């Protein structure tokens, strides 16, 4: 934050549970801190400054209402888009995901270099193996959201959706 200190990933581990989620949460908070919704900006800036814990922010009724309202707007917009728009969005999401992975790898390398990787520091052999050995590498879905059959198929983006237990959406 320009006006003071900003929390780091480690401070978000309590709510995020692991490093990747903490990094993602930190990015989301940074995005929300400059976004159009004044309530979400207030919440994100408070968490980033350390004035408010993530737990407090996510349990505050006003902030959770703002979060759910934003999610509902996104859901409705997704339901109104055409199949072509859904395919295009799926392609853009795949590109975004790849760029994000590249950025994460670059950050990991920068952090490793910043620690002066000597004996016993930095990347462990198991970390290196999981990045290079396909048997130990974490499996990523081939398509956004782990869908099968392409953007309009089962679990993919867009297309018609099966009716849920409460009828069609």
CSV table of C-alpha atoms in Angstrom, one decimal:
chain,number,residue,atom,x,y,z
A,1,UNK,CA,0.0,0.0,0.0
A,2,UNK,CA,1.4,3.4,-0.9
A,3,UNK,CA,0.6,4.9,2.5
A,4,UNK,CA,2.3,2.2,4.6
A,5,UNK,CA,3.2,-1.4,5.1
A,6,UNK,CA,1.3,-4.2,3.3
A,7,UNK,CA,0.7,-7.7,4.7
A,8,UNK,CA,2.6,-10.5,3.1
A,9,UNK,CA,1.6,-14.0,2.1
A,10,UNK,CA,2.7,-15.5,5.4
A,11,UNK,CA,0.2,-13.3,7.3
A,12,UNK,CA,-2.6,-14.7,5.1
A,13,UNK,CA,-1.7,-18.4,5.7
A,14,UNK,CA,-4.2,-18.7,8.6
A,15,UNK,CA,-7.1,-18.3,6.3
A,16,UNK,CA,-5.5,-19.4,3.0
A,17,UNK,CA,-4.1,-22.7,4.4
A,18,UNK,CA,-1.2,-23.0,1.9
A,19,UNK,CA,1.3,-20.8,0.0
A,20,UNK,CA,-0.4,-20.9,-3.3
A,21,UNK,CA,-3.8,-19.9,-1.9
A,22,UNK,CA,-2.1,-17.2,0.2
A,23,UNK,CA,-0.5,-15.8,-2.9
A,24,UNK,CA,-3.8,-15.9,-4.8
A,25,UNK,CA,-5.6,-14.2,-1.9
A,26,UNK,CA,-3.0,-11.4,-1.8
A,27,UNK,CA,-3.4,-10.8,-5.5
A,28,UNK,CA,-7.2,-10.8,-5.1
A,29,UNK,CA,-7.0,-8.3,-2.3
A,30,UNK,CA,-4.7,-6.0,-4.3
A,31,UNK,CA,-7.2,-6.2,-7.2
A,32,UNK,CA,-10.2,-5.4,-5.0
A,33,UNK,CA,-8.3,-2.6,-3.3
A,34,UNK,CA,-8.4,-0.7,-6.6
A,35,UNK,CA,-11.8,-2.0,-7.9
A,36,UNK,CA,-15.0,-0.2,-8.5
A,37,UNK,CA,-16.9,-1.4,-5.4
A,38,UNK,CA,-16.3,1.0,-2.5
A,39,UNK,CA,-17.1,-1.6,0.2
A,40,UNK,CA,-14.7,-4.1,-1.3
A,41,UNK,CA,-12.0,-1.5,-1.7
A,42,UNK,CA,-12.4,-0.6,2.0
A,43,UNK,CA,-12.2,-4.2,3.0
A,44,UNK,CA,-9.2,-5.1,0.9
A,45,UNK,CA,-7.3,-2.0,1.9
A,46,UNK,CA,-8.0,-2.7,5.5
A,47,UNK,CA,-6.7,-6.3,5.2
A,48,UNK,CA,-3.6,-5.2,3.2
A,49,UNK,CA,-2.7,-2.5,5.7
A,50,UNK,CA,-3.2,-4.9,8.6
A,51,UNK,CA,-6.0,-2.9,10.2
A,52,UNK,CA,-8.3,-5.9,9.7
A,53,UNK,CA,-7.5,-9.6,9.6
A,54,UNK,CA,-8.7,-11.7,6.7
A,55,UNK,CA,-10.9,-13.7,9.1
A,56,UNK,CA,-12.6,-10.5,10.3
A,57,UNK,CA,-13.1,-9.3,6.7
A,58,UNK,CA,-14.7,-12.5,5.6
A,59,UNK,CA,-17.0,-12.8,8.5
A,60,UNK,CA,-18.2,-9.1,8.5
A,61,UNK,CA,-21.8,-9.1,7.2
A,62,UNK,CA,-21.3,-5.9,5.1
A,63,UNK,CA,-18.2,-7.2,3.4
A,64,UNK,CA,-19.5,-10.7,2.8
A,65,UNK,CA,-22.7,-9.1,1.3
A,66,UNK,CA,-20.5,-7.1,-1.1
A,67,UNK,CA,-18.5,-10.2,-2.1
A,68,UNK,CA,-21.6,-12.2,-2.8
A,69,UNK,CA,-23.2,-9.4,-4.7
A,70,UNK,CA,-20.2,-9.2,-7.0
A,71,UNK,CA,-20.2,-12.9,-7.5
A,72,UNK,CA,-23.9,-12.9,-8.3
A,73,UNK,CA,-23.3,-10.2,-11.0
A,74,UNK,CA,-20.6,-12.3,-12.5
A,75,UNK,CA,-22.8,-15.4,-12.5
A,76,UNK,CA,-25.7,-13.6,-14.2
A,77,UNK,CA,-23.3,-12.1,-16.8
A,78,UNK,CA,-22.0,-15.6,-17.5
A,79,UNK,CA,-25.5,-17.0,-18.0
A,80,UNK,CA,-26.4,-14.3,-20.5
A,81,UNK,CA,-23.4,-14.8,-22.8
A,82,UNK,CA,-23.6,-16.7,-26.1
A,83,UNK,CA,-21.7,-20.0,-26.9
A,84,UNK,CA,-19.2,-18.0,-29.0
A,85,UNK,CA,-18.6,-15.6,-26.1
A,86,UNK,CA,-18.2,-18.6,-23.8
A,87,UNK,CA,-15.6,-20.2,-26.1
A,88,UNK,CA,-13.7,-16.9,-26.3
A,89,UNK,CA,-13.8,-16.4,-22.6
A,90,UNK,CA,-12.5,-20.0,-22.1
A,91,UNK,CA,-9.6,-19.3,-24.5
A,92,UNK,CA,-8.8,-16.0,-22.7
A,93,UNK,CA,-9.0,-17.8,-19.3
A,94,UNK,CA,-6.5,-20.4,-20.6
A,95,UNK,CA,-4.1,-17.7,-21.7
A,96,UNK,CA,-4.5,-15.9,-18.4
A,97,UNK,CA,-3.9,-19.2,-16.5
A,98,UNK,CA,-0.7,-19.8,-18.4
A,99,UNK,CA,0.5,-16.2,-17.9
A,100,UNK,CA,-0.2,-16.6,-14.1
A,101,UNK,CA,1.8,-19.8,-14.0
A,102,UNK,CA,4.7,-18.1,-15.7
A,103,UNK,CA,4.4,-15.2,-13.3
A,104,UNK,CA,4.4,-17.6,-10.3
A,105,UNK,CA,7.5,-19.4,-11.6
A,106,UNK,CA,9.2,-16.0,-12.1
A,107,UNK,CA,8.3,-15.0,-8.5
A,108,UNK,CA,9.6,-18.3,-7.2
A,109,UNK,CA,12.9,-17.8,-9.0
A,110,UNK,CA,13.2,-14.2,-7.8
A,111,UNK,CA,12.6,-15.3,-4.2
A,112,UNK,CA,15.1,-18.1,-4.6
A,113,UNK,CA,17.7,-15.7,-5.9
A,114,UNK,CA,17.0,-13.2,-3.2
A,115,UNK,CA,17.7,-15.8,-0.5
A,116,UNK,CA,21.2,-16.5,-2.0
A,117,UNK,CA,20.5,-20.1,-2.6
A,118,UNK,CA,23.3,-21.8,-0.8
A,119,UNK,CA,23.6,-25.2,0.9
A,120,UNK,CA,20.3,-26.1,2.5
A,121,UNK,CA,18.5,-23.0,1.2
A,122,UNK,CA,16.0,-22.3,-1.5
A,123,UNK,CA,14.4,-25.0,-3.7
A,124,UNK,CA,14.5,-28.6,-2.3
A,125,UNK,CA,15.1,-31.6,-4.4
A,126,UNK,CA,11.5,-32.6,-4.0
A,127,UNK,CA,10.4,-29.2,-5.2
A,128,UNK,CA,12.6,-29.4,-8.3
A,129,UNK,CA,11.5,-33.0,-9.0
A,130,UNK,CA,7.8,-32.1,-8.8
A,131,UNK,CA,8.4,-29.4,-11.5
A,132,UNK,CA,10.4,-31.7,-13.8
A,133,UNK,CA,9.2,-35.2,-13.2
A,134,UNK,CA,5.8,-35.9,-14.7
A,135,UNK,CA,5.1,-38.7,-12.2
A,136,UNK,CA,5.4,-36.2,-9.2
A,137,UNK,CA,4.2,-33.0,-10.9
A,138,UNK,CA,0.8,-31.7,-9.7
A,139,UNK,CA,-1.8,-32.4,-12.3
A,140,UNK,CA,-3.4,-29.3,-13.9
A,141,UNK,CA,-6.7,-29.6,-15.8
A,142,UNK,CA,-6.2,-29.4,-19.5
A,143,UNK,CA,-9.0,-26.9,-19.9
A,144,UNK,CA,-10.4,-24.2,-17.7
A,145,UNK,CA,-12.5,-25.4,-14.8
A,146,UNK,CA,-11.4,-29.0,-15.5
A,147,UNK,CA,-14.1,-29.4,-18.0
A,148,UNK,CA,-14.3,-32.2,-20.5
A,149,UNK,CA,-15.5,-32.0,-24.1
A,150,UNK,CA,-14.5,-28.4,-24.6
A,151,UNK,CA,-16.0,-25.1,-23.6
A,152,UNK,CA,-19.7,-26.1,-24.1
A,153,UNK,CA,-19.3,-29.7,-22.8
A,154,UNK,CA,-19.7,-31.3,-19.4
A,155,UNK,CA,-18.2,-29.1,-16.8
A,156,UNK,CA,-16.9,-26.6,-19.4
A,157,UNK,CA,-17.5,-22.9,-19.7
A,158,UNK,CA,-20.8,-21.8,-21.3
A,159,UNK,CA,-23.3,-23.9,-23.2
A,160,UNK,CA,-26.5,-25.1,-21.7
A,161,UNK,CA,-26.5,-26.1,-18.1
A,162,UNK,CA,-28.4,-29.1,-16.7
A,163,UNK,CA,-31.1,-28.2,-14.2
A,164,UNK,CA,-30.1,-28.4,-10.6
A,165,UNK,CA,-32.2,-29.7,-7.7
A,166,UNK,CA,-34.1,-26.4,-7.7
A,167,UNK,CA,-34.8,-26.2,-11.4
A,168,UNK,CA,-33.0,-24.4,-14.2
A,169,UNK,CA,-30.9,-21.4,-13.5
